[in-house]
mmCIF file of C-alpha atoms in Angstrom:
data_model
loop_
_atom_site.group_PDB
_atom_site.id
_atom_site.type_symbol
_atom_site.label_atom_id
_atom_site.label_comp_id
_atom_site.label_asym_id
_atom_site.label_seq_id
_atom_site.Cartn_x
_atom_site.Cartn_y
_atom_site.Cartn_z
ATOM 1 C CA MET A 215 134.151 169.622 105.308
ATOM 2 C CA LYS A 216 131.413 171.065 107.022
ATOM 3 C CA ASN A 217 128.788 169.684 104.104
ATOM 4 C CA PHE A 218 130.620 166.435 104.380
ATOM 5 C CA LEU A 219 129.695 165.887 108.187
ATOM 6 C CA ILE A 220 126.072 166.896 107.659
ATOM 7 C CA VAL A 221 125.646 164.362 104.898
ATOM 8 C CA PHE A 222 127.336 161.851 107.269
ATOM 9 C CA ALA A 223 124.930 162.850 110.145
ATOM 10 C CA VAL A 224 122.045 162.485 107.927
ATOM 11 C CA LEU A 225 123.140 158.912 106.755
ATOM 12 C CA ALA A 226 123.745 157.736 110.275
ATOM 13 C CA ILE A 227 120.451 158.731 111.605
ATOM 14 C CA SER A 228 118.514 157.362 108.617
ATOM 15 C CA SER A 229 120.680 154.189 108.462
ATOM 16 C CA PRO A 230 118.647 151.884 110.726
ATOM 17 C CA SER A 231 115.384 152.306 109.334
ATOM 18 C CA PHE A 232 116.795 152.306 105.781
ATOM 19 C CA SER A 233 118.631 148.975 106.240
ATOM 20 C CA GLN A 234 115.460 147.376 108.022
ATOM 21 C CA ASP A 235 113.374 148.401 105.061
ATOM 22 C CA LEU A 236 115.965 147.142 102.753
ATOM 23 C CA LEU A 237 116.082 143.754 104.741
ATOM 24 C CA ASP A 238 112.251 143.743 104.583
ATOM 25 C CA ILE A 239 112.185 143.883 100.927
ATOM 26 C CA LEU A 240 114.987 141.392 100.407
ATOM 27 C CA GLU A 241 112.957 139.041 102.829
ATOM 28 C CA GLU A 242 109.851 139.355 100.762
ATOM 29 C CA GLU A 243 111.518 138.908 97.528
ATOM 30 C CA THR A 244 113.677 135.836 98.677
ATOM 31 C CA PRO A 245 111.736 132.593 97.367
ATOM 32 C CA LYS A 246 110.698 130.397 100.259
ATOM 33 C CA THR A 247 111.567 126.790 99.976
ATOM 34 C CA LYS A 248 108.964 124.589 101.395
ATOM 35 C CA GLU A 249 109.762 122.336 103.882
ATOM 36 C CA TYR A 250 107.912 119.107 103.915
ATOM 37 C CA VAL A 251 107.143 116.910 106.680
ATOM 38 C CA SER A 252 108.478 113.108 106.472
ATOM 39 C CA SER A 253 108.068 109.585 107.835
ATOM 40 C CA THR A 254 104.412 110.245 108.898
ATOM 41 C CA PHE A 255 104.671 106.445 109.056
ATOM 42 C CA LYS A 256 107.719 104.428 108.881
ATOM 43 C CA GLY A 257 106.380 101.932 105.994
ATOM 44 C CA THR A 258 104.203 101.819 103.171
ATOM 45 C CA ARG A 259 101.794 100.175 105.443
ATOM 46 C CA ILE A 260 100.088 100.996 108.460
ATOM 47 C CA LEU A 261 99.361 97.590 109.371
ATOM 48 C CA ASN A 262 96.997 95.704 106.918
ATOM 49 C CA GLY A 263 96.250 98.967 105.006
ATOM 50 C CA HIS A 264 98.488 101.200 103.138
ATOM 51 C CA SER A 265 99.928 104.496 104.479
ATOM 52 C CA ILE A 266 100.409 107.812 103.281
ATOM 53 C CA GLU A 267 104.019 106.658 102.392
ATOM 54 C CA ASN A 268 105.577 105.950 99.146
ATOM 55 C CA ARG A 269 108.733 104.488 97.950
ATOM 56 C CA LYS A 270 111.034 107.074 96.406
ATOM 57 C CA LYS A 271 111.812 107.200 92.544
ATOM 58 C CA GLY A 272 113.872 104.267 91.601
ATOM 59 C CA ILE A 273 113.276 101.907 94.790
ATOM 60 C CA LEU A 274 111.838 98.457 94.064
ATOM 61 C CA GLU A 275 110.375 96.881 97.417
ATOM 62 C CA PHE A 276 110.039 93.286 98.014
ATOM 63 C CA VAL A 277 107.395 92.556 100.247
ATOM 64 C CA ILE A 278 106.489 89.507 102.400
ATOM 65 C CA SER A 279 103.208 89.488 104.440
ATOM 66 C CA HIS A 280 102.060 86.688 106.632
ATOM 67 C CA ARG A 281 98.816 85.822 108.638
ATOM 68 C CA PHE A 282 98.410 82.654 110.470
ATOM 69 C CA GLY A 283 95.218 81.009 111.729
ATOM 70 C CA ARG A 284 93.307 82.145 114.779
ATOM 71 C CA VAL A 285 95.224 81.915 118.140
ATOM 72 C CA ASN A 286 92.175 80.544 119.973
ATOM 73 C CA LEU A 287 92.554 77.218 117.863
ATOM 74 C CA GLY A 288 94.493 75.809 120.797
ATOM 75 C CA ALA A 289 97.648 73.824 121.220
ATOM 76 C CA ASP A 290 96.418 71.135 118.604
ATOM 77 C CA GLU A 291 96.770 73.684 115.628
ATOM 78 C CA LEU A 292 99.785 75.253 117.597
ATOM 79 C CA TYR A 293 97.813 78.279 118.338
ATOM 80 C CA GLY A 294 96.902 79.016 114.542
ATOM 81 C CA LEU A 295 100.645 78.734 113.240
ATOM 82 C CA ASP A 296 99.638 75.173 111.604
ATOM 83 C CA GLN A 297 97.501 77.524 109.357
ATOM 84 C CA SER A 298 98.662 80.562 107.222
ATOM 85 C CA ASN A 299 97.895 82.875 104.381
ATOM 86 C CA ILE A 300 100.742 84.641 102.393
ATOM 87 C CA ARG A 301 101.216 87.211 100.110
ATOM 88 C CA PHE A 302 104.339 88.363 98.062
ATOM 89 C CA ALA A 303 104.489 91.671 96.315
ATOM 90 C CA PHE A 304 107.011 93.819 94.361
ATOM 91 C CA GLU A 305 106.443 97.863 94.718
ATOM 92 C CA TYR A 306 108.275 100.333 92.549
ATOM 93 C CA GLY A 307 108.733 104.084 92.764
ATOM 94 C CA LEU A 308 108.232 105.625 89.470
ATOM 95 C CA SER A 309 108.563 108.986 90.799
ATOM 96 C CA ASP A 310 108.669 110.328 94.608
ATOM 97 C CA ASN A 311 105.068 110.959 94.349
ATOM 98 C CA LEU A 312 103.658 107.651 92.136
ATOM 99 C CA MET A 313 104.143 104.122 93.274
ATOM 100 C CA VAL A 314 102.736 101.090 91.465
ATOM 101 C CA GLY A 315 102.858 97.348 92.657
ATOM 102 C CA ILE A 316 101.610 93.876 91.754
ATOM 103 C CA GLY A 317 101.096 90.922 94.228
ATOM 104 C CA ARG A 318 99.702 87.678 94.691
ATOM 105 C CA SER A 319 97.947 86.068 97.840
ATOM 106 C CA SER A 320 97.504 82.251 98.637
ATOM 107 C CA PHE A 321 94.049 83.237 100.061
ATOM 108 C CA GLU A 322 91.512 82.512 97.103
ATOM 109 C CA LYS A 323 94.770 82.416 94.660
ATOM 110 C CA THR A 324 93.922 86.468 94.181
ATOM 111 C CA TYR A 325 96.409 88.410 92.082
ATOM 112 C CA ASP A 326 96.369 92.213 92.658
ATOM 113 C CA SER A 327 97.671 95.403 91.493
ATOM 114 C CA PHE A 328 97.833 99.120 92.542
ATOM 115 C CA PHE A 329 98.845 102.437 92.153
ATOM 116 C CA LYS A 330 99.243 105.224 94.879
ATOM 117 C CA TYR A 331 99.793 108.909 94.013
ATOM 118 C CA LYS A 332 100.772 111.539 96.617
ATOM 119 C CA LEU A 333 98.470 114.479 95.799
ATOM 120 C CA LEU A 334 99.540 116.797 98.496
ATOM 121 C CA LYS A 335 102.378 117.109 101.292
ATOM 122 C CA GLN A 336 101.998 118.377 104.730
ATOM 123 C CA SER A 337 104.556 121.188 105.120
ATOM 124 C CA THR A 338 105.716 123.535 107.813
ATOM 125 C CA ASP A 339 106.681 126.715 106.241
ATOM 126 C CA LYS A 340 104.831 129.888 106.423
ATOM 127 C CA ASN A 341 102.125 128.884 103.975
ATOM 128 C CA SER A 342 101.774 125.402 105.543
ATOM 129 C CA PHE A 343 99.364 122.782 104.394
ATOM 130 C CA PRO A 344 98.125 120.683 107.533
ATOM 131 C CA PHE A 345 98.047 116.992 105.838
ATOM 132 C CA SER A 346 99.375 114.817 103.395
ATOM 133 C CA ILE A 347 96.917 113.515 100.813
ATOM 134 C CA SER A 348 97.210 110.439 98.756
ATOM 135 C CA LEU A 349 95.131 108.735 95.953
ATOM 136 C CA PHE A 350 95.121 104.738 95.983
ATOM 137 C CA GLY A 351 93.503 102.292 93.420
ATOM 138 C CA SER A 352 93.666 98.629 93.054
ATOM 139 C CA ALA A 353 92.318 95.969 91.166
ATOM 140 C CA ALA A 354 92.029 92.081 92.185
ATOM 141 C CA TYR A 355 91.697 88.975 90.570
ATOM 142 C CA ARG A 356 90.435 86.031 92.335
ATOM 143 C CA SER A 357 91.485 82.825 90.627
ATOM 144 C CA ILE A 358 90.576 80.120 92.796
ATOM 145 C CA ASP A 359 88.305 77.339 90.689
ATOM 146 C CA ASP A 360 85.641 76.696 93.786
ATOM 147 C CA PHE A 361 82.726 76.852 91.128
ATOM 148 C CA GLU A 362 80.378 74.121 90.240
ATOM 149 C CA PRO A 363 80.948 72.684 87.076
ATOM 150 C CA GLY A 364 79.185 74.378 84.123
ATOM 151 C CA ASN A 365 79.034 77.447 86.118
ATOM 152 C CA GLU A 366 82.480 79.027 85.764
ATOM 153 C CA PRO A 367 82.672 82.730 86.225
ATOM 154 C CA SER A 368 83.974 84.973 83.390
ATOM 155 C CA PHE A 369 86.959 86.773 84.012
ATOM 156 C CA ASN A 370 85.204 90.122 84.483
ATOM 157 C CA GLU A 371 83.271 88.518 86.831
ATOM 158 C CA ARG A 372 86.243 87.582 89.078
ATOM 159 C CA LEU A 373 87.466 91.234 89.167
ATOM 160 C CA SER A 374 86.936 93.699 92.222
ATOM 161 C CA TYR A 375 88.231 97.337 92.494
ATOM 162 C CA THR A 376 88.984 99.696 95.391
ATOM 163 C CA THR A 377 89.476 103.321 95.669
ATOM 164 C CA GLN A 378 90.950 105.078 98.704
ATOM 165 C CA VAL A 379 91.716 108.816 99.756
ATOM 166 C CA LEU A 380 94.610 108.589 102.235
ATOM 167 C CA ILE A 381 94.502 111.719 104.424
ATOM 168 C CA ALA A 382 97.429 111.890 107.139
ATOM 169 C CA ARG A 383 98.831 114.277 109.670
ATOM 170 C CA LYS A 384 102.124 113.923 111.448
ATOM 171 C CA PHE A 385 101.011 116.129 114.748
ATOM 172 C CA SER A 386 104.255 115.707 116.361
ATOM 173 C CA PRO A 387 107.637 113.558 116.131
ATOM 174 C CA GLY A 388 105.878 110.635 118.113
ATOM 175 C CA PHE A 389 102.421 110.724 116.781
ATOM 176 C CA SER A 390 100.662 110.538 113.594
ATOM 177 C CA LEU A 391 97.245 109.874 112.378
ATOM 178 C CA GLN A 392 95.422 108.681 109.167
ATOM 179 C CA ILE A 393 91.689 108.807 107.775
ATOM 180 C CA THR A 394 91.169 106.607 104.949
ATOM 181 C CA PRO A 395 87.573 106.782 103.262
ATOM 182 C CA SER A 396 87.546 103.735 100.854
ATOM 183 C CA TYR A 397 85.011 102.439 98.178
ATOM 184 C CA ILE A 398 85.215 98.865 96.978
ATOM 185 C CA HIS A 399 83.303 97.503 93.875
ATOM 186 C CA ARG A 400 82.827 93.935 92.831
ATOM 187 C CA ASN A 401 81.576 92.860 89.373
ATOM 188 C CA SER A 402 79.836 90.092 90.871
ATOM 189 C CA VAL A 403 78.552 89.070 94.230
ATOM 190 C CA LYS A 404 77.198 85.849 95.900
ATOM 191 C CA ILE A 405 73.596 86.655 96.206
ATOM 192 C CA ASN A 406 71.350 89.440 95.208
ATOM 193 C CA GLU A 407 71.139 91.252 98.610
ATOM 194 C CA ASP A 408 74.905 91.649 98.309
ATOM 195 C CA PRO A 409 75.972 95.237 97.584
ATOM 196 C CA HIS A 410 78.427 95.657 94.351
ATOM 197 C CA GLY A 411 79.543 98.432 95.849
ATOM 198 C CA ILE A 412 80.719 98.930 99.568
ATOM 199 C CA PHE A 413 81.742 102.260 101.577
ATOM 200 C CA ALA A 414 84.113 102.366 104.581
ATOM 201 C CA ILE A 415 86.141 104.349 106.701
ATOM 202 C CA GLY A 416 89.499 103.526 108.090
ATOM 203 C CA ILE A 417 91.534 104.968 110.887
ATOM 204 C CA GLY A 418 94.988 104.476 111.687
ATOM 205 C CA SER A 419 97.905 105.725 113.927
ATOM 206 C CA ARG A 420 101.373 105.492 114.825
ATOM 207 C CA VAL A 421 103.105 106.243 118.182
ATOM 208 C CA LYS A 422 106.660 106.351 118.250
ATOM 209 C CA LEU A 423 108.352 104.574 121.221
ATOM 210 C CA THR A 424 112.095 104.793 120.193
ATOM 211 C CA GLN A 425 113.874 106.230 116.740
ATOM 212 C CA ARG A 426 113.634 102.769 115.558
ATOM 213 C CA ILE A 427 110.403 101.195 117.302
ATOM 214 C CA SER A 428 106.688 102.340 117.019
ATOM 215 C CA ILE A 429 103.459 100.737 117.974
ATOM 216 C CA ASN A 430 100.457 101.101 115.175
ATOM 217 C CA GLY A 431 96.696 100.572 115.418
ATOM 218 C CA GLU A 432 94.059 100.528 112.641
ATOM 219 C CA TYR A 433 90.409 100.024 112.307
ATOM 220 C CA HIS A 434 88.044 99.939 109.285
ATOM 221 C CA TYR A 435 84.104 100.721 109.598
ATOM 222 C CA THR A 436 82.177 99.300 107.050
ATOM 223 C CA VAL A 437 78.963 101.340 106.325
ATOM 224 C CA ASN A 438 77.121 98.454 104.173
ATOM 225 C CA PRO A 439 78.520 95.278 104.562
ATOM 226 C CA LEU A 440 77.954 91.861 102.761
ATOM 227 C CA GLU A 441 74.890 90.083 103.669
ATOM 228 C CA SER A 442 76.172 86.647 102.603
ATOM 229 C CA ILE A 443 78.470 86.525 105.141
ATOM 230 C CA ASP A 444 78.757 87.532 109.132
ATOM 231 C CA ALA A 445 81.088 90.372 108.399
ATOM 232 C CA THR A 446 83.009 92.330 110.837
ATOM 233 C CA ASN A 447 84.966 95.338 110.820
ATOM 234 C CA SER A 448 88.783 94.798 110.555
ATOM 235 C CA LEU A 449 90.811 95.580 113.465
ATOM 236 C CA ALA A 450 94.563 95.258 113.837
ATOM 237 C CA PHE A 451 97.555 96.496 116.413
ATOM 238 C CA GLY A 452 101.012 95.883 115.857
ATOM 239 C CA VAL A 453 104.800 97.024 116.220
ATOM 240 C CA ASP A 454 107.115 98.583 113.602
ATOM 241 C CA ILE A 455 110.740 97.793 113.892
ATOM 242 C CA GLU A 456 113.085 99.597 111.522
ATOM 243 C CA THR A 457 116.419 97.568 110.882
ATOM 244 C CA GLY A 458 117.826 99.861 108.537
ATOM 245 C CA GLY A 459 117.443 98.282 105.209
ATOM 246 C CA HIS A 460 113.628 97.310 105.828
ATOM 247 C CA VAL A 461 110.891 97.637 108.151
ATOM 248 C CA PHE A 462 109.418 94.581 109.917
ATOM 249 C CA GLN A 463 106.019 94.869 111.356
ATOM 250 C CA ILE A 464 104.678 92.447 113.874
ATOM 251 C CA ILE A 465 100.507 92.120 113.740
ATOM 252 C CA LEU A 466 97.726 90.847 115.556
ATOM 253 C CA SER A 467 94.529 91.121 113.459
ATOM 254 C CA ASN A 468 90.906 89.621 113.270
ATOM 255 C CA SER A 469 91.601 89.755 109.548
ATOM 256 C CA ILE A 470 93.499 87.018 107.772
ATOM 257 C CA THR A 471 93.645 88.700 104.269
ATOM 258 C CA MET A 472 95.992 91.227 103.182
ATOM 259 C CA ILE A 473 94.666 93.160 100.263
ATOM 260 C CA GLU A 474 91.590 95.813 100.525
ATOM 261 C CA LYS A 475 88.824 94.516 99.065
ATOM 262 C CA SER A 476 89.398 91.258 101.336
ATOM 263 C CA PHE A 477 90.388 92.509 104.745
ATOM 264 C CA ILE A 478 87.963 95.670 104.650
ATOM 265 C CA THR A 479 84.760 93.549 103.769
ATOM 266 C CA GLU A 480 85.267 89.923 104.002
ATOM 267 C CA SER A 481 86.775 89.677 107.864
ATOM 268 C CA THR A 482 84.347 87.498 109.862
ATOM 269 C CA ASP A 483 86.230 86.753 113.252
ATOM 270 C CA ASN A 484 85.731 88.858 116.391
ATOM 271 C CA PHE A 485 88.973 90.112 117.839
ATOM 272 C CA PHE A 486 87.800 90.542 121.377
ATOM 273 C CA GLU A 487 86.460 86.733 121.280
ATOM 274 C CA GLY A 488 89.956 85.769 120.684
ATOM 275 C CA ASP A 489 89.720 85.182 117.117
ATOM 276 C CA VAL A 490 92.936 86.860 116.787
ATOM 277 C CA HIS A 491 95.565 86.083 113.757
ATOM 278 C CA LEU A 492 99.454 86.814 114.317
ATOM 279 C CA GLY A 493 101.015 88.176 111.302
ATOM 280 C CA PHE A 494 104.160 89.854 109.851
ATOM 281 C CA ASN A 495 104.907 92.235 107.067
ATOM 282 C CA ILE A 496 108.412 92.263 105.953
ATOM 283 C CA SER A 497 109.985 94.430 103.413
ATOM 284 C CA ARG A 498 113.315 95.003 101.561
ATOM 285 C CA ALA A 499 114.376 97.667 99.374
ATOM 286 C CA PHE A 500 116.510 97.820 96.575
ATOM 287 C CA GLN A 501 117.923 101.156 94.841
ATOM 288 C CA PHE A 502 118.078 101.385 90.865
ATOM 289 C CA GLY A 503 119.336 104.255 88.867
ATOM 290 C CA LYS A 504 122.615 106.146 88.543
ATOM 291 C CA HIS A 505 122.284 108.419 91.765
ATOM 292 C CA LYS A 506 122.001 105.229 94.585
ATOM 293 C CA LYS A 507 124.470 106.942 96.939
ATOM 294 C CA LYS A 508 122.895 110.214 96.790
ATOM 295 C CA LYS A 509 119.309 108.738 97.173
ATOM 296 C CA LEU A 510 120.561 106.789 100.142
ATOM 297 C CA LYS A 511 122.033 109.602 101.731
ATOM 298 C CA GLU A 512 119.101 111.876 101.438
ATOM 299 C CA LYS A 513 116.900 109.016 102.835
ATOM 300 C CA GLU A 514 119.447 108.659 105.826
ATOM 301 C CA GLU A 515 119.354 112.449 106.463
ATOM 302 C CA GLU A 516 115.487 112.497 105.981
ATOM 303 C CA ASP A 517 115.068 109.822 108.333
ATOM 304 C CA LYS A 518 117.521 111.441 111.031
ATOM 305 C CA LYS A 519 115.716 114.777 110.738
ATOM 306 C CA ALA A 520 112.262 113.132 111.328
ATOM 307 C CA ASN A 521 113.574 111.164 114.375
ATOM 308 C CA ASN A 522 114.893 114.489 116.065
#
């Protein structure tokens, strides 16, 4: 009995430190699950340009983008509403990290296609990563017949390409920021002085007002602009309204076009002189695949978590 009491006393004294060591070992050996930041932006567009966001695997999104004429055209043109440029697009999530899309714009009858791949994700775990990074690439085909007889451009000469790196951070539930270095290449140019390759850098932000409404801003600075036109830098402000099935964006911009090669390098209007185009982006998502309810539930939980 005496020996039993001695052993018990020793175990009682050493138990706290022993249990603490054991807990430390278990904590170190337990695999950590990464906590990824979600809903840096509400939609796949900040305003004119792409955001860091992708459609999830199996989701097809139908996007309608519209830009009207300049509001300073006056009442005779119904403040630009008599003029318009429209783009239709289908965008699909091949995986949660890879999204592809095709579209057609009425401006210059342009067809475009793109991919967007999420390379790295912002996380908040012990070994957190401070940014989300995506790679974006697109090709555009200008099909309008505005050439002189006998001077028809070839298929290759009508093509242009855009490459972007999207770097975004969600600083808080109410504020996100994105930097977008861009390179636009044209296979043909109007005059010899025009650069075939143009470098630009964009900056976009989102400020959340309520769970379903935010205000966004976007600006693209062109390093070596086209010489054949009086090009200006693209500027836009807008409002995001989430209505459950889609995100509706109301936009004011000096750009009337809606694909990268155009609004970044071909804008000619001055926002602060009244050359403002009212526009909107509206999207509708459709779920495909066997796990529709599960995916929709995950999306609802993700949005709820991001809004808290």
